[in-house]
């Protein structure tokens, strides 16, 4: 399913964070969204996922207009996300962090036990796959930053989204984990998931992305495969000022 | 045997509570002590009801006194003005308050943190003014006299009946809290307590969940307030719509532990008994308020999670037999792992079935759950998946080895 925006605009007082952004991400691919600090990437993510309401424009997912939908409705439609500053449920165990992403269903289904054996097994599978299964019973607040990043991703994956938005997955992680995250993204992408990644680490972006969109001053200034973006003069100008 | 005893352990507090409630009226030396017991049980019901909102969502309401007051007045008015039988009026009042809680919750739950606290205080103050001013209906400052539901009973018997009624209501509130606590709904509520935006991003309908639990809380609070009206028989707006009531409930829940089933009950036993003692010994002086303030400060400083969680944490520290390390893999360890993984791979390549193994590992890596930490297959899967990605150059760290490292 294609995630796309049309003339999306968001201003905070006099600061225009997103200025009529029209973007289409490639389904089934690893898309990267790059740009200088303050270019509106995270605000764009927040508008797309309903965390903040856009002033105008449209967000479409799989052809449906999700612009005015609540964040949980967009998540249920199939768009999962992580946050720039990694967010986990600190006083819940890693296992509960992942189980919290299970669709509860309506009432009285939601009153069923949260510890369904099938769901626990699925949650443990994701923890295993992300290499943190041994921390299943540890509270998230006791885990390291990198492990919290993996846990956050495990929670998102448990919800089985079709498209996953990662906001700076490499931020503050060690080289070993960076390798691991890159490999995971490619691995999960090969299973059919679409990724949109906001990232400043150009080595990671260029090595794992199929399609790169470059933002500057709240709007896309270039889009294409990494090999093209790498030499685009507008991109070099926006990033390096040359 | 250990499994059986572990399974029976949660029943211990249930049995203790049941025995305490059933035996207290017989053990109470005089009707005054029995009536104090009812006051404490009333606090326990209200604090448990408060804990549906405070414990599950983390929204601190100082306005629950207003919901109890509404329950009390609605019950009293339905008995006196509409001529309803007492306990039908009690149920009808709870339904009315639950219906009223929907728009109240829709307005109040739009704000978080300190703003929600202020809104909840505003609710109490507005209702106080309304019930004081609307004297033609509520009796105003003169109060509202509610006829006793069992006029033939003498005062001690009247107390005894209401003590058991409060015990039943408390059991129902605790049972409901327990059901919510272990449910998917409860897990969603706890998630939003931890991080509302994050819970929403994972697909939890946070506003709906908050509203449902607020209405549930209001219903039990109204039942508590209504039962009080039938027992005490006299309602005064100043006492029914008091911010102090909400503050007591917060203190009780915090003292016992907002994240635990019995926390508010334990808090109510301590604070409620202390309040009754202070009032009995020193009269209606501000002394009990000073003592309450000091207790609140001590709780927040010494046991921010409450008594029961502090005890549970101490117990689990004593019982913990294995330690889990959260240490991450360093770059040097990663290099070692890659080297050993490479030599393992070259070793297996020399074996007759190396090609077949690599192929099966590669395909297994695409299915969730195929990776088995701590096994060579896990290492190979991860390595082959990484190689397919073309990232990093060498082989990645393996979750299996990483687990083993962490467990050392």
XYZ file of N, CA and C in Angstrom, chain B residues 298-405:
324
model
N 5.868 11.998 53.699
C 6.709 10.832 53.997
C 6.557 9.760 52.912
N 5.309 9.523 52.515
C 5.056 8.495 51.493
C 5.773 8.847 50.193
N 5.593 10.096 49.758
C 6.179 10.512 48.481
C 7.708 10.420 48.537
N 8.281 10.781 49.708
C 9.743 10.775 49.820
C 10.322 9.369 49.984
N 9.676 8.563 50.813
C 10.263 7.278 51.188
C 9.778 6.127 50.300
N 8.485 6.097 50.008
C 7.931 4.996 49.214
C 7.057 5.560 48.100
N 7.676 6.140 47.084
C 6.859 6.794 46.050
C 5.897 5.845 45.355
N 6.203 4.545 45.379
C 5.300 3.585 44.741
C 4.276 2.999 45.718
N 4.388 3.326 46.989
C 3.453 2.814 47.975
C 4.008 1.636 48.768
N 3.266 1.280 49.806
C 3.724 0.238 50.731
C 3.795 -1.133 50.050
N 2.706 -1.536 49.401
C 2.663 -2.890 48.832
C 3.725 -3.108 47.748
N 3.878 -2.177 46.782
C 4.946 -2.369 45.790
C 6.339 -2.397 46.432
N 6.540 -1.582 47.495
C 7.846 -1.585 48.174
C 8.096 -2.958 48.806
N 7.058 -3.525 49.428
C 7.199 -4.854 50.030
C 7.427 -5.914 48.942
N 6.681 -5.792 47.852
C 6.818 -6.773 46.764
C 8.217 -6.716 46.157
N 8.743 -5.487 46.010
C 10.084 -5.335 45.436
C 11.131 -5.956 46.360
N 10.961 -5.717 47.673
C 11.886 -6.301 48.644
C 11.837 -7.828 48.601
N 10.637 -8.370 48.491
C 10.453 -9.818 48.446
C 11.099 -10.406 47.198
N 10.896 -9.760 46.061
C 11.456 -10.311 44.817
C 12.980 -10.200 44.813
N 13.517 -9.167 45.496
C 14.981 -9.069 45.613
C 15.534 -10.246 46.399
N 14.793 -10.620 47.442
C 15.229 -11.754 48.277
C 15.168 -13.068 47.510
N 14.129 -13.195 46.655
C 13.890 -14.472 45.980
C 14.644 -14.620 44.668
N 15.197 -13.482 44.169
C 15.822 -13.536 42.852
C 17.019 -14.493 42.859
N 16.975 -15.445 41.970
C 18.051 -16.439 41.942
C 19.018 -16.210 40.787
N 18.519 -15.678 39.669
C 19.427 -15.449 38.544
C 19.401 -13.984 38.144
N 20.501 -13.505 37.691
C 20.621 -12.117 37.275
C 20.679 -12.057 35.752
N 20.041 -11.079 35.195
C 20.117 -10.875 33.756
C 20.911 -9.612 33.490
N 21.914 -9.735 32.663
C 22.721 -8.566 32.339
C 22.101 -7.841 31.160
N 22.163 -6.502 31.189
C 21.643 -5.757 30.050
C 22.800 -5.228 29.197
N 23.999 -5.709 29.501
C 25.168 -5.183 28.814
C 25.070 -5.441 27.309
N 25.421 -4.411 26.529
C 25.404 -4.574 25.074
C 26.751 -5.118 24.597
N 26.781 -5.554 23.355
C 28.016 -6.064 22.770
C 28.918 -4.891 22.379
N 30.211 -4.990 22.713
C 31.133 -3.928 22.328
C 31.661 -4.202 20.916
N 32.327 -3.192 20.341
C 32.866 -3.352 18.985
C 33.895 -4.491 18.950
N 34.723 -4.593 20.026
C 35.755 -5.644 20.067
C 35.110 -7.024 20.104
N 34.063 -7.146 20.931
C 33.359 -8.429 21.012
C 32.696 -8.774 19.687
N 32.219 -7.728 19.042
C 31.576 -7.949 17.748
C 32.580 -8.516 16.748
N 33.804 -7.938 16.789
C 34.864 -8.444 15.887
C 35.148 -9.910 16.183
N 35.255 -10.233 17.484
C 35.512 -11.631 17.871
C 34.393 -12.537 17.377
N 33.185 -12.056 17.558
C 32.040 -12.876 17.145
C 32.058 -13.106 15.645
N 32.401 -12.037 14.923
C 32.442 -12.181 13.473
C 33.513 -13.186 13.063
N 34.671 -13.104 13.760
C 35.762 -14.021 13.435
C 35.340 -15.462 13.706
N 34.747 -15.661 14.901
C 34.373 -17.041 15.229
C 33.226 -17.522 14.346
N 32.317 -16.583 13.994
C 31.223 -16.978 13.101
C 31.766 -17.344 11.726
N 32.821 -16.577 11.308
C 33.412 -16.859 9.989
C 34.094 -18.221 9.996
N 34.829 -18.505 11.109
C 35.502 -19.804 11.152
C 34.490 -20.942 11.275
N 33.387 -20.681 11.995
C 32.338 -21.700 12.096
C 31.730 -21.965 10.721
N 31.552 -20.864 9.983
C 30.948 -21.004 8.653
C 31.877 -21.771 7.706
N 33.205 -21.446 7.807
C 34.144 -22.136 6.922
C 34.268 -23.615 7.327
N 34.145 -23.866 8.658
C 34.172 -25.249 9.135
C 32.997 -26.044 8.595
N 31.826 -25.399 8.655
C 30.644 -26.121 8.174
C 30.655 -26.237 6.652
N 31.356 -25.279 5.986
C 31.433 -25.356 4.514
C 32.198 -26.591 4.086
N 33.171 -26.999 4.980
C 33.957 -28.181 4.651
C 33.123 -29.458 4.803
N 32.081 -29.346 5.608
C 31.265 -30.548 5.797
C 30.426 -30.829 4.553
N 30.033 -32.079 4.453
C 29.401 -32.539 3.216
C 28.113 -31.790 2.884
N 27.324 -31.457 3.900
C 26.018 -30.868 3.614
C 26.005 -29.353 3.786
N 27.155 -28.710 3.638
C 27.218 -27.282 3.921
C 26.263 -26.469 3.046
N 26.185 -26.785 1.758
C 25.347 -26.000 0.850
C 23.878 -26.103 1.244
N 23.455 -27.313 1.568
C 22.064 -27.508 1.969
C 21.728 -26.757 3.237
N 22.632 -26.753 4.221
C 22.389 -26.069 5.492
C 22.240 -24.561 5.287
N 23.184 -23.998 4.496
C 23.135 -22.555 4.258
C 21.819 -22.176 3.596
N 21.389 -23.008 2.671
C 20.142 -22.714 1.972
C 18.960 -22.731 2.912
N 18.894 -23.713 3.769
C 17.751 -23.791 4.674
C 17.782 -22.672 5.678
N 18.972 -22.313 6.134
C 19.061 -21.202 7.089
C 18.606 -19.915 6.435
N 18.992 -19.719 5.208
C 18.594 -18.501 4.506
C 17.098 -18.389 4.374
N 16.448 -19.460 4.056
C 14.998 -19.381 3.898
C 14.305 -19.252 5.243
N 14.893 -19.883 6.237
C 14.267 -19.810 7.569
C 14.292 -18.392 8.102
N 15.324 -17.642 7.706
C 15.452 -16.294 8.244
C 14.304 -15.392 7.845
N 13.588 -15.751 6.826
C 12.499 -14.880 6.391
C 11.218 -15.113 7.178
N 11.194 -16.092 8.021
C 9.977 -16.339 8.800
C 10.175 -15.989 10.246
N 9.236 -15.245 10.808
C 9.350 -14.864 12.216
C 9.369 -16.113 13.068
N 10.245 -16.089 14.049
C 10.291 -17.211 14.959
C 11.266 -18.283 14.535
N 11.868 -18.130 13.355
C 12.780 -19.158 12.905
C 14.104 -19.074 13.632
N 14.461 -17.870 14.067
C 15.751 -17.688 14.709
C 15.721 -18.260 16.109
N 16.697 -19.052 16.386
C 16.776 -19.634 17.718
C 18.013 -19.127 18.415
N 17.869 -18.273 19.420
C 19.034 -17.706 20.061
C 19.873 -18.772 20.745
N 21.154 -18.541 20.663
C 22.039 -19.467 21.348
C 22.362 -20.704 20.545
N 21.922 -20.798 19.303
C 22.247 -21.950 18.481
C 23.058 -21.511 17.275
N 23.779 -22.442 16.699
C 24.558 -22.114 15.517
C 23.654 -21.708 14.369
N 22.454 -22.337 14.325
C 21.525 -21.992 13.260
C 21.168 -20.516 13.343
N 20.979 -20.041 14.595
C 20.676 -18.634 14.787
C 21.761 -17.758 14.229
N 23.018 -18.120 14.481
C 24.162 -17.344 13.990
C 24.161 -17.335 12.465
N 23.975 -18.507 11.874
C 24.036 -18.602 10.427
C 22.915 -17.825 9.759
N 21.729 -17.920 10.372
C 20.589 -17.215 9.799
C 20.858 -15.728 9.751
N 21.301 -15.233 10.889
C 21.534 -13.808 10.989
C 22.616 -13.398 9.994
N 23.636 -14.221 9.934
C 24.748 -13.898 9.046
C 24.297 -13.899 7.590
N 23.528 -14.904 7.205
C 23.139 -14.966 5.813
C 22.166 -13.849 5.463
N 21.296 -13.509 6.429
C 20.369 -12.409 6.174
C 21.133 -11.119 5.977
N 22.170 -10.942 6.792
C 22.956 -9.725 6.709
C 23.726 -9.667 5.388
N 24.242 -10.799 4.998
C 24.978 -10.831 3.745
C 24.070 -10.477 2.567
N 22.830 -10.949 2.647
C 21.897 -10.617 1.567
C 21.676 -9.122 1.494
N 21.676 -8.485 2.685
C 21.435 -7.052 2.711
C 22.621 -6.285 2.148
N 23.764 -6.875 2.192
C 24.965 -6.219 1.671
C 25.485 -5.139 2.584
N 25.006 -5.011 3.781
C 25.440 -3.963 4.698
C 26.566 -4.425 5.597
N 27.416 -3.484 5.969
C 28.394 -3.749 7.005
C 29.638 -4.479 6.553
N 29.651 -5.181 5.517
C 30.841 -5.858 5.039
C 30.997 -7.226 5.645
N 31.210 -7.314 6.966
C 31.441 -8.615 7.589
C 30.148 -9.227 8.079
N 30.311 -10.212 8.950
C 29.115 -10.831 9.511
C 28.676 -10.057 10.751
N 27.390 -9.994 10.988
C 26.899 -9.213 12.116
C 27.049 -9.971 13.423
N 26.769 -9.256 14.504
C 26.734 -9.952 15.785
C 25.545 -10.883 15.793
N 25.657 -11.946 16.522
C 24.553 -12.897 16.551
C 23.774 -12.731 17.832
N 22.443 -12.771 17.733
C 21.664 -12.638 18.959
C 21.948 -13.757 19.931
N 22.201 -14.945 19.368
C 22.463 -16.082 20.242
C 23.713 -15.868 21.057
N 24.777 -15.478 20.370
C 26.021 -15.261 21.103
C 25.886 -14.078 22.049
N 25.148 -13.088 21.573
C 24.987 -11.905 22.396
C 24.245 -12.255 23.684
N 23.262 -13.096 23.521
C 22.537 -13.560 24.702
C 23.474 -14.270 25.660
N 24.306 -15.147 25.070
C 25.203 -15.915 25.921
C 26.169 -14.985 26.647
N 26.656 -13.966 25.894
C 27.567 -13.000 26.506
C 26.867 -12.287 27.659
